[in-house]
PDB file of C-alpha atoms in Angstrom:
ATOM      1  CA  UNK A   1      60.369 103.500  87.231  1.00  0.00           C
ATOM      2  CA  UNK A   2      56.683 103.491  86.434  1.00  0.00           C
ATOM      3  CA  UNK A   3      55.610 100.583  88.638  1.00  0.00           C
ATOM      4  CA  UNK A   4      56.132  99.993  92.348  1.00  0.00           C
ATOM      5  CA  UNK A   5      56.701  96.284  91.724  1.00  0.00           C
ATOM      6  CA  UNK A   6      59.864  97.046  89.750  1.00  0.00           C
ATOM      7  CA  UNK A   7      61.165  99.152  92.619  1.00  0.00           C
ATOM      8  CA  UNK A   8      60.371  96.488  95.209  1.00  0.00           C
ATOM      9  CA  UNK A   9      62.222  93.882  93.159  1.00  0.00           C
ATOM     10  CA  UNK A  10      65.183  96.157  92.508  1.00  0.00           C
ATOM     11  CA  UNK A  11      65.805  97.338  96.078  1.00  0.00           C
ATOM     12  CA  UNK A  12      67.130  93.995  97.455  1.00  0.00           C
ATOM     13  CA  UNK A  13      69.541  93.700  94.523  1.00  0.00           C
ATOM     14  CA  UNK A  14      70.946  97.117  95.441  1.00  0.00           C
ATOM     15  CA  UNK A  15      70.914  96.842  99.235  1.00  0.00           C
ATOM     16  CA  UNK A  16      71.993  93.238  99.931  1.00  0.00           C
ATOM     17  CA  UNK A  17      75.421  93.539  98.225  1.00  0.00           C
ATOM     18  CA  UNK A  18      76.026  96.739 100.223  1.00  0.00           C
ATOM     19  CA  UNK A  19      75.490  94.743 103.413  1.00  0.00           C
ATOM     20  CA  UNK A  20      77.349  91.552 102.505  1.00  0.00           C
ATOM     21  CA  UNK A  21      80.295  93.301 100.826  1.00  0.00           C
ATOM     22  CA  UNK A  22      80.736  96.090 103.366  1.00  0.00           C
ATOM     23  CA  UNK A  23      83.739  94.267 104.822  1.00  0.00           C
ATOM     24  CA  UNK A  24      82.283  93.550 108.247  1.00  0.00           C
ATOM     25  CA  UNK A  25      79.982  90.602 107.450  1.00  0.00           C
ATOM     26  CA  UNK A  26      82.494  88.644 105.358  1.00  0.00           C
ATOM     27  CA  UNK A  27      86.219  89.380 105.090  1.00  0.00           C
ATOM     28  CA  UNK A  28      87.218  90.128 101.526  1.00  0.00           C
ATOM     29  CA  UNK A  29      90.143  87.706 101.558  1.00  0.00           C
ATOM     30  CA  UNK A  30      87.849  84.895 102.733  1.00  0.00           C
ATOM     31  CA  UNK A  31      85.780  85.051  99.552  1.00  0.00           C
ATOM     32  CA  UNK A  32      86.536  83.123  96.362  1.00  0.00           C
ATOM     33  CA  UNK A  33      90.328  83.330  95.842  1.00  0.00           C
ATOM     34  CA  UNK A  34      89.768  83.634  92.088  1.00  0.00           C
ATOM     35  CA  UNK A  35      88.192  87.077  92.593  1.00  0.00           C
ATOM     36  CA  UNK A  36      90.075  88.288  95.677  1.00  0.00           C
ATOM     37  CA  UNK A  37      93.581  88.545  97.074  1.00  0.00           C
ATOM     38  CA  UNK A  38      95.072  88.967 100.558  1.00  0.00           C
ATOM     39  CA  UNK A  39      96.901  92.201  99.720  1.00  0.00           C
ATOM     40  CA  UNK A  40      94.188  94.636  98.579  1.00  0.00           C
ATOM     41  CA  UNK A  41      90.443  95.105  98.649  1.00  0.00           C
ATOM     42  CA  UNK A  42      89.038  93.502  95.469  1.00  0.00           C
ATOM     43  CA  UNK A  43      87.305  95.623  92.813  1.00  0.00           C
ATOM     44  CA  UNK A  44      83.814  94.442  93.785  1.00  0.00           C
ATOM     45  CA  UNK A  45      84.509  95.771  97.285  1.00  0.00           C
ATOM     46  CA  UNK A  46      85.805  99.094  95.965  1.00  0.00           C
ATOM     47  CA  UNK A  47      82.456  99.894  94.291  1.00  0.00           C
ATOM     48  CA  UNK A  48      80.475  99.349  97.509  1.00  0.00           C
ATOM     49  CA  UNK A  49      79.698 102.696  99.145  1.00  0.00           C
ATOM     50  CA  UNK A  50      79.023 100.915 102.437  1.00  0.00           C
ATOM     51  CA  UNK A  51      82.601  99.625 102.434  1.00  0.00           C
ATOM     52  CA  UNK A  52      84.038 103.124 102.243  1.00  0.00           C
ATOM     53  CA  UNK A  53      81.617 104.360 104.915  1.00  0.00           C
ATOM     54  CA  UNK A  54      82.224 101.522 107.374  1.00  0.00           C
ATOM     55  CA  UNK A  55      86.008 101.653 106.965  1.00  0.00           C
ATOM     56  CA  UNK A  56      86.038 105.436 107.458  1.00  0.00           C
ATOM     57  CA  UNK A  57      84.044 105.129 110.694  1.00  0.00           C
ATOM     58  CA  UNK A  58      86.057 102.174 112.033  1.00  0.00           C
ATOM     59  CA  UNK A  59      89.463 103.756 111.361  1.00  0.00           C
ATOM     60  CA  UNK A  60      88.354 107.155 112.660  1.00  0.00           C
ATOM     61  CA  UNK A  61      86.873 105.756 115.875  1.00  0.00           C
ATOM     62  CA  UNK A  62      89.874 103.526 116.550  1.00  0.00           C
ATOM     63  CA  UNK A  63      92.854 105.778 115.972  1.00  0.00           C
ATOM     64  CA  UNK A  64      91.477 109.290 116.459  1.00  0.00           C
ATOM     65  CA  UNK A  65      89.528 108.917 119.689  1.00  0.00           C
ATOM     66  CA  UNK A  66      90.688 110.866 122.753  1.00  0.00           C
ATOM     67  CA  UNK A  67      92.448 107.844 124.272  1.00  0.00           C
ATOM     68  CA  UNK A  68      94.099 106.118 121.306  1.00  0.00           C
ATOM     69  CA  UNK A  69      95.409 109.265 119.639  1.00  0.00           C
ATOM     70  CA  UNK A  70      97.734 109.719 122.626  1.00  0.00           C
ATOM     71  CA  UNK A  71      99.507 106.457 121.848  1.00  0.00           C
ATOM     72  CA  UNK A  72      98.810 105.671 118.175  1.00  0.00           C
ATOM     73  CA  UNK A  73     102.207 106.760 116.796  1.00  0.00           C
ATOM     74  CA  UNK A  74     104.063 104.850 119.511  1.00  0.00           C
ATOM     75  CA  UNK A  75     101.952 101.728 119.003  1.00  0.00           C
ATOM     76  CA  UNK A  76     102.337 101.946 115.232  1.00  0.00           C
ATOM     77  CA  UNK A  77     106.111 101.790 115.633  1.00  0.00           C
ATOM     78  CA  UNK A  78     105.848  99.030 118.252  1.00  0.00           C
ATOM     79  CA  UNK A  79     103.474  96.732 116.391  1.00  0.00           C
ATOM     80  CA  UNK A  80     105.226  97.131 113.044  1.00  0.00           C
ATOM     81  CA  UNK A  81     108.582  96.381 114.685  1.00  0.00           C
ATOM     82  CA  UNK A  82     107.050  93.387 116.419  1.00  0.00           C
ATOM     83  CA  UNK A  83     105.693  92.068 113.123  1.00  0.00           C
ATOM     84  CA  UNK A  84     109.027  92.503 111.376  1.00  0.00           C
ATOM     85  CA  UNK A  85     111.140  90.734 113.979  1.00  0.00           C
ATOM     86  CA  UNK A  86     108.699  87.980 114.974  1.00  0.00           C
ATOM     87  CA  UNK A  87     107.034  87.122 111.666  1.00  0.00           C
ATOM     88  CA  UNK A  88     108.712  88.735 108.646  1.00  0.00           C
ATOM     89  CA  UNK A  89     112.358  88.051 109.528  1.00  0.00           C
ATOM     90  CA  UNK A  90     111.544  84.593 110.876  1.00  0.00           C
ATOM     91  CA  UNK A  91     109.746  83.646 107.643  1.00  0.00           C
ATOM     92  CA  UNK A  92     112.656  84.830 105.511  1.00  0.00           C
ATOM     93  CA  UNK A  93     115.160  82.967 107.710  1.00  0.00           C
ATOM     94  CA  UNK A  94     113.158  79.806 107.026  1.00  0.00           C
ATOM     95  CA  UNK A  95     113.461  80.562 103.308  1.00  0.00           C
ATOM     96  CA  UNK A  96     117.241  80.670 103.678  1.00  0.00           C
ATOM     97  CA  UNK A  97     117.200  77.216 105.274  1.00  0.00           C
ATOM     98  CA  UNK A  98     114.996  75.949 102.444  1.00  0.00           C
ATOM     99  CA  UNK A  99     117.401  77.401  99.856  1.00  0.00           C
ATOM    100  CA  UNK A 100     120.410  75.797 101.554  1.00  0.00           C
ATOM    101  CA  UNK A 101     118.680  72.413 101.354  1.00  0.00           C
ATOM    102  CA  UNK A 102     117.814  72.918  97.687  1.00  0.00           C
ATOM    103  CA  UNK A 103     121.195  74.209  96.459  1.00  0.00           C
ATOM    104  CA  UNK A 104     122.460  70.799  95.374  1.00  0.00           C
ATOM    105  CA  UNK A 105     119.098  69.114  94.847  1.00  0.00           C
ATOM    106  CA  UNK A 106     117.944  69.268  91.215  1.00  0.00           C
ATOM    107  CA  UNK A 107     114.436  68.128  92.168  1.00  0.00           C
ATOM    108  CA  UNK A 108     113.907  71.324  94.189  1.00  0.00           C
ATOM    109  CA  UNK A 109     114.951  73.904  91.588  1.00  0.00           C
ATOM    110  CA  UNK A 110     111.442  75.321  91.178  1.00  0.00           C
ATOM    111  CA  UNK A 111     111.149  75.799  94.929  1.00  0.00           C
ATOM    112  CA  UNK A 112     114.640  77.315  94.960  1.00  0.00           C
ATOM    113  CA  UNK A 113     113.686  79.896  92.320  1.00  0.00           C
ATOM    114  CA  UNK A 114     110.441  80.816  94.102  1.00  0.00           C
ATOM    115  CA  UNK A 115     112.210  81.278  97.445  1.00  0.00           C
ATOM    116  CA  UNK A 116     114.907  83.462  95.898  1.00  0.00           C
ATOM    117  CA  UNK A 117     112.291  85.568  94.085  1.00  0.00           C
ATOM    118  CA  UNK A 118     110.509  86.112  97.383  1.00  0.00           C
ATOM    119  CA  UNK A 119     113.727  87.089  99.155  1.00  0.00           C
ATOM    120  CA  UNK A 120     114.675  89.588  96.443  1.00  0.00           C
ATOM    121  CA  UNK A 121     111.232  91.190  96.407  1.00  0.00           C
ATOM    122  CA  UNK A 122     111.042  91.553 100.171  1.00  0.00           C
ATOM    123  CA  UNK A 123     114.610  92.784 100.633  1.00  0.00           C
ATOM    124  CA  UNK A 124     114.173  95.418  97.899  1.00  0.00           C
ATOM    125  CA  UNK A 125     111.094  96.766  99.681  1.00  0.00           C
ATOM    126  CA  UNK A 126     112.851  96.660 103.031  1.00  0.00           C
ATOM    127  CA  UNK A 127     115.924  98.550 101.789  1.00  0.00           C
ATOM    128  CA  UNK A 128     113.651 101.363 100.583  1.00  0.00           C
ATOM    129  CA  UNK A 129     112.123 101.635 104.043  1.00  0.00           C
ATOM    130  CA  UNK A 130     115.326 101.197 106.065  1.00  0.00           C
ATOM    131  CA  UNK A 131     117.934 102.932 103.919  1.00  0.00           C
ATOM    132  CA  UNK A 132     120.760 102.762 106.446  1.00  0.00           C
ATOM    133  CA  UNK A 133     120.800  98.947 106.471  1.00  0.00           C
ATOM    134  CA  UNK A 134     121.545  97.605 103.001  1.00  0.00           C
ATOM    135  CA  UNK A 135     122.290  94.192 101.516  1.00  0.00           C
ATOM    136  CA  UNK A 136     124.731  94.809  98.665  1.00  0.00           C
ATOM    137  CA  UNK A 137     124.580  91.316  97.160  1.00  0.00           C
ATOM    138  CA  UNK A 138     120.913  91.253  96.261  1.00  0.00           C
ATOM    139  CA  UNK A 139     121.775  90.592  92.590  1.00  0.00           C
ATOM    140  CA  UNK A 140     123.361  87.342  93.699  1.00  0.00           C
ATOM    141  CA  UNK A 141     119.990  85.965  94.792  1.00  0.00           C
ATOM    142  CA  UNK A 142     119.371  83.984  91.617  1.00  0.00           C
ATOM    143  CA  UNK A 143     119.556  80.189  91.215  1.00  0.00           C
ATOM    144  CA  UNK A 144     122.644  80.368  88.991  1.00  0.00           C
ATOM    145  CA  UNK A 145     124.475  82.884  91.231  1.00  0.00           C
ATOM    146  CA  UNK A 146     123.568  82.128  94.834  1.00  0.00           C
ATOM    147  CA  UNK A 147     126.226  80.493  97.022  1.00  0.00           C
ATOM    148  CA  UNK A 148     126.540  79.480 100.644  1.00  0.00           C
ATOM    149  CA  UNK A 149     128.670  82.533 101.403  1.00  0.00           C
ATOM    150  CA  UNK A 150     125.934  84.821 100.024  1.00  0.00           C
ATOM    151  CA  UNK A 151     123.377  83.086 102.237  1.00  0.00           C
ATOM    152  CA  UNK A 152     125.674  83.527 105.234  1.00  0.00           C
ATOM    153  CA  UNK A 153     125.903  87.269 104.545  1.00  0.00           C
ATOM    154  CA  UNK A 154     122.134  87.376 104.118  1.00  0.00           C
ATOM    155  CA  UNK A 155     121.711  85.766 107.541  1.00  0.00           C
ATOM    156  CA  UNK A 156     123.985  88.450 109.017  1.00  0.00           C
ATOM    157  CA  UNK A 157     121.863  91.115 107.283  1.00  0.00           C
ATOM    158  CA  UNK A 158     118.756  89.757 109.000  1.00  0.00           C
ATOM    159  CA  UNK A 159     120.608  89.685 112.338  1.00  0.00           C
ATOM    160  CA  UNK A 160     121.320  93.413 111.951  1.00  0.00           C
ATOM    161  CA  UNK A 161     117.735  94.101 110.930  1.00  0.00           C
ATOM    162  CA  UNK A 162     116.459  92.171 113.936  1.00  0.00           C
ATOM    163  CA  UNK A 163     118.588  94.295 116.278  1.00  0.00           C
ATOM    164  CA  UNK A 164     117.299  97.420 114.552  1.00  0.00           C
ATOM    165  CA  UNK A 165     113.660  96.459 115.117  1.00  0.00           C
ATOM    166  CA  UNK A 166     114.289  95.395 118.699  1.00  0.00           C
ATOM    167  CA  UNK A 167     115.761  98.841 119.405  1.00  0.00           C
ATOM    168  CA  UNK A 168     112.941 100.575 117.512  1.00  0.00           C
ATOM    169  CA  UNK A 169     110.342  98.656 119.528  1.00  0.00           C
ATOM    170  CA  UNK A 170     112.050  99.461 122.828  1.00  0.00           C
ATOM    171  CA  UNK A 171     112.343 103.181 122.010  1.00  0.00           C
ATOM    172  CA  UNK A 172     108.624 103.419 121.163  1.00  0.00           C
ATOM    173  CA  UNK A 173     107.629 101.309 124.171  1.00  0.00           C
ATOM    174  CA  UNK A 174     109.702 103.431 126.561  1.00  0.00           C
ATOM    175  CA  UNK A 175     108.272 106.637 125.072  1.00  0.00           C
ATOM    176  CA  UNK A 176     104.738 105.328 125.558  1.00  0.00           C
ATOM    177  CA  UNK A 177     105.486 104.300 129.149  1.00  0.00           C
ATOM    178  CA  UNK A 178     106.990 107.714 129.839  1.00  0.00           C
ATOM    179  CA  UNK A 179     103.871 109.445 128.468  1.00  0.00           C
ATOM    180  CA  UNK A 180     101.629 107.290 130.642  1.00  0.00           C
ATOM    181  CA  UNK A 181     103.807 108.135 133.644  1.00  0.00           C
ATOM    182  CA  UNK A 182     103.693 111.858 132.871  1.00  0.00           C
ATOM    183  CA  UNK A 183      99.892 111.966 132.713  1.00  0.00           C
ATOM    184  CA  UNK A 184      99.243 109.701 135.734  1.00  0.00           C
ATOM    185  CA  UNK A 185     101.431 111.215 138.430  1.00  0.00           C
ATOM    186  CA  UNK A 186      98.686 111.690 140.984  1.00  0.00           C
ATOM    187  CA  UNK A 187      95.845 109.425 142.094  1.00  0.00           C
ATOM    188  CA  UNK A 188      93.326 111.794 140.528  1.00  0.00           C
ATOM    189  CA  UNK A 189      95.179 111.713 137.208  1.00  0.00           C
ATOM    190  CA  UNK A 190      95.246 107.906 137.334  1.00  0.00           C
ATOM    191  CA  UNK A 191      91.473 107.812 137.845  1.00  0.00           C
ATOM    192  CA  UNK A 192      90.983 110.218 134.932  1.00  0.00           C
ATOM    193  CA  UNK A 193      93.218 108.067 132.747  1.00  0.00           C
ATOM    194  CA  UNK A 194      91.264 104.888 133.566  1.00  0.00           C
ATOM    195  CA  UNK A 195      88.003 106.738 132.914  1.00  0.00           C
ATOM    196  CA  UNK A 196      89.348 108.024 129.585  1.00  0.00           C
ATOM    197  CA  UNK A 197      90.133 104.475 128.477  1.00  0.00           C
ATOM    198  CA  UNK A 198      86.719 103.203 129.575  1.00  0.00           C
ATOM    199  CA  UNK A 199      84.986 105.975 127.650  1.00  0.00           C
ATOM    200  CA  UNK A 200      86.883 105.718 124.370  1.00  0.00           C
ATOM    201  CA  UNK A 201      88.616 102.342 123.994  1.00  0.00           C
ATOM    202  CA  UNK A 202      86.401  99.691 122.371  1.00  0.00           C
ATOM    203  CA  UNK A 203      87.803  96.151 122.554  1.00  0.00           C
ATOM    204  CA  UNK A 204      85.598  94.758 119.775  1.00  0.00           C
ATOM    205  CA  UNK A 205      86.503  97.589 117.427  1.00  0.00           C
ATOM    206  CA  UNK A 206      90.183  97.060 118.264  1.00  0.00           C
ATOM    207  CA  UNK A 207      89.844  93.359 117.418  1.00  0.00           C
ATOM    208  CA  UNK A 208      88.383  94.269 114.009  1.00  0.00           C
ATOM    209  CA  UNK A 209      90.968  96.946 113.182  1.00  0.00           C
ATOM    210  CA  UNK A 210      93.915  94.887 114.416  1.00  0.00           C
ATOM    211  CA  UNK A 211      92.571  91.639 112.941  1.00  0.00           C
ATOM    212  CA  UNK A 212      93.743  89.984 116.129  1.00  0.00           C
ATOM    213  CA  UNK A 213      91.621  86.860 115.587  1.00  0.00           C
ATOM    214  CA  UNK A 214      93.436  86.047 112.336  1.00  0.00           C
ATOM    215  CA  UNK A 215      95.253  82.713 112.609  1.00  0.00           C
ATOM    216  CA  UNK A 216      97.634  83.423 109.715  1.00  0.00           C
ATOM    217  CA  UNK A 217      99.617  86.491 110.725  1.00  0.00           C
ATOM    218  CA  UNK A 218     101.646  86.512 107.496  1.00  0.00           C
ATOM    219  CA  UNK A 219     100.883  84.885 104.134  1.00  0.00           C
ATOM    220  CA  UNK A 220     102.872  84.336 100.963  1.00  0.00           C
ATOM    221  CA  UNK A 221     101.217  85.619  97.786  1.00  0.00           C
ATOM    222  CA  UNK A 222     102.646  86.218  94.296  1.00  0.00           C
ATOM    223  CA  UNK A 223     106.249  86.340  95.439  1.00  0.00           C
ATOM    224  CA  UNK A 224     105.508  88.649  98.386  1.00  0.00           C
ATOM    225  CA  UNK A 225     104.846  88.377 102.096  1.00  0.00           C
ATOM    226  CA  UNK A 226     101.528  89.937 103.080  1.00  0.00           C
ATOM    227  CA  UNK A 227     100.947  91.188 106.619  1.00  0.00           C
ATOM    228  CA  UNK A 228      97.549  90.125 107.961  1.00  0.00           C
ATOM    229  CA  UNK A 229      97.881  91.240 111.565  1.00  0.00           C
ATOM    230  CA  UNK A 230      97.518  94.888 112.680  1.00  0.00           C
ATOM    231  CA  UNK A 231      96.337  96.400 109.353  1.00  0.00           C
ATOM    232  CA  UNK A 232      95.394  99.599 111.200  1.00  0.00           C
ATOM    233  CA  UNK A 233      99.125 100.239 111.815  1.00  0.00           C
ATOM    234  CA  UNK A 234     100.272  99.386 108.271  1.00  0.00           C
ATOM    235  CA  UNK A 235     100.612 101.951 105.467  1.00  0.00           C
ATOM    236  CA  UNK A 236      99.811 100.623 101.961  1.00  0.00           C
ATOM    237  CA  UNK A 237     102.558 100.580  99.337  1.00  0.00           C
ATOM    238  CA  UNK A 238     100.429 101.453  96.271  1.00  0.00           C
ATOM    239  CA  UNK A 239     100.451 104.714  94.291  1.00  0.00           C
ATOM    240  CA  UNK A 240      96.764 105.672  94.199  1.00  0.00           C
ATOM    241  CA  UNK A 241      94.035 104.751  96.724  1.00  0.00           C
ATOM    242  CA  UNK A 242      94.449 100.967  96.508  1.00  0.00           C
ATOM    243  CA  UNK A 243      95.035  99.517  99.952  1.00  0.00           C
ATOM    244  CA  UNK A 244      94.225  96.782 102.412  1.00  0.00           C
ATOM    245  CA  UNK A 245      91.139  97.037 104.625  1.00  0.00           C
ATOM    246  CA  UNK A 246      91.476  99.280 107.731  1.00  0.00           C
ATOM    247  CA  UNK A 247      94.512 101.115 106.314  1.00  0.00           C
ATOM    248  CA  UNK A 248      95.157 104.190 108.525  1.00  0.00           C
ATOM    249  CA  UNK A 249      95.904 106.388 105.505  1.00  0.00           C
ATOM    250  CA  UNK A 250      95.912 106.036 101.739  1.00  0.00           C
ATOM    251  CA  UNK A 251      98.213 107.218  98.957  1.00  0.00           C
ATOM    252  CA  UNK A 252      97.173 109.754  96.334  1.00  0.00           C
ATOM    253  CA  UNK A 253      99.992 110.067  93.798  1.00  0.00           C
ATOM    254  CA  UNK A 254     102.547 109.288  96.486  1.00  0.00           C
ATOM    255  CA  UNK A 255     101.062 111.580  99.158  1.00  0.00           C
ATOM    256  CA  UNK A 256      99.397 109.924 102.154  1.00  0.00           C
ATOM    257  CA  UNK A 257      96.011 111.275 103.259  1.00  0.00           C
ATOM    258  CA  UNK A 258      94.027 110.125 106.282  1.00  0.00           C
ATOM    259  CA  UNK A 259      91.632 107.288 105.435  1.00  0.00           C
ATOM    260  CA  UNK A 260      88.635 109.120 106.893  1.00  0.00           C
ATOM    261  CA  UNK A 261      88.935 112.076 104.512  1.00  0.00           C
ATOM    262  CA  UNK A 262      89.811 109.957 101.487  1.00  0.00           C
ATOM    263  CA  UNK A 263      86.777 107.735 102.076  1.00  0.00           C
ATOM    264  CA  UNK A 264      84.462 110.711 102.591  1.00  0.00           C
ATOM    265  CA  UNK A 265      85.624 112.179  99.268  1.00  0.00           C
ATOM    266  CA  UNK A 266      85.015 108.847  97.523  1.00  0.00           C
ATOM    267  CA  UNK A 267      81.498 108.684  99.006  1.00  0.00           C
ATOM    268  CA  UNK A 268      80.771 112.199  97.713  1.00  0.00           C
ATOM    269  CA  UNK A 269      82.030 111.162  94.277  1.00  0.00           C
ATOM    270  CA  UNK A 270      79.734 108.122  94.330  1.00  0.00           C
ATOM    271  CA  UNK A 271      76.830 110.299  95.471  1.00  0.00           C
ATOM    272  CA  UNK A 272      77.335 112.747  92.591  1.00  0.00           C
ATOM    273  CA  UNK A 273      77.670 109.831  90.164  1.00  0.00           C
ATOM    274  CA  UNK A 274      74.421 108.339  91.477  1.00  0.00           C
ATOM    275  CA  UNK A 275      72.652 111.699  91.120  1.00  0.00           C
ATOM    276  CA  UNK A 276      73.765 111.990  87.491  1.00  0.00           C
ATOM    277  CA  UNK A 277      72.715 108.379  86.858  1.00  0.00           C
ATOM    278  CA  UNK A 278      69.252 108.978  88.294  1.00  0.00           C
ATOM    279  CA  UNK A 279      68.844 112.355  86.617  1.00  0.00           C
ATOM    280  CA  UNK A 280      69.462 110.873  83.181  1.00  0.00           C
ATOM    281  CA  UNK A 281      67.607 107.635  84.007  1.00  0.00           C
ATOM    282  CA  UNK A 282      70.688 105.651  83.088  1.00  0.00           C
ATOM    283  CA  UNK A 283      69.773 102.596  85.171  1.00  0.00           C
ATOM    284  CA  UNK A 284      66.327 102.394  83.593  1.00  0.00           C
ATOM    285  CA  UNK A 285      67.813 102.751  80.131  1.00  0.00           C
ATOM    286  CA  UNK A 286      70.253  99.922  80.814  1.00  0.00           C
ATOM    287  CA  UNK A 287      67.510  97.620  82.108  1.00  0.00           C
ATOM    288  CA  UNK A 288      65.266  98.480  79.140  1.00  0.00           C
ATOM    289  CA  UNK A 289      68.136  97.737  76.761  1.00  0.00           C
ATOM    290  CA  UNK A 290      68.822  94.392  78.417  1.00  0.00           C
ATOM    291  CA  UNK A 291      65.135  93.545  78.229  1.00  0.00           C
ATOM    292  CA  UNK A 292      65.031  94.295  74.499  1.00  0.00           C
ATOM    293  CA  UNK A 293      68.172  92.202  73.952  1.00  0.00           C
ATOM    294  CA  UNK A 294      66.640  89.250  75.753  1.00  0.00           C
TER     295      UNK A 294
END
């Protein structure tokens, strides 16, 4: 630009959104619900370079530091199992009770349909993740087909799933305890372990990445249940890059890549795009065009 005044005016418009929409000042899902959703980072957050940079640093420093990387895989299994048995299964059991109450009540047919849609969607996703535990009457979960016997079998399915996650949690917890025992056999090793935690474990960062202050641990959105607690231990279920905030890794055509490296590549792409934009004076041309239009 030819004048310094234009630059001074333009800088706040470029910098302030990078600060506000970085993901740390204001949570994306706490913004206007018309332009955000609880499942993924909204588009206006995706175009903020600061968002990619902050998330890369936060995820990297939480899960790849010298202390946490010893236990991350165990804790991932533990916290995901805990979420499933204490929040996900419990919510779906409540849906079964709601459906039973609505079976013979014509005034609750809309609620009945919504609850059955939610159950079908969640069970289909679950059966892809846990292939050895299947519910073979999923096509019966429609208002015109569902019966009390189907709901009874569905309750038994959740009982089996609950046992599965209890065992999975216990296996991971015991493995973590065993590792701690193996590396703290002597008093000197115990002191080194405590020192390691003091040096690398950051409670505030853990609160951010685990979203532990969130009151709603699970929310219902568009016929799905969305996990709000422990996002750092949750893998996204999209096909290409789209994910929740603090995802530990992101999909690229079905292949998961560590969030740190994905975000760094996106930042490089944005940097190259900015260079091309500046080199061809694209921003100035756009502003000049808008000025002529006005």
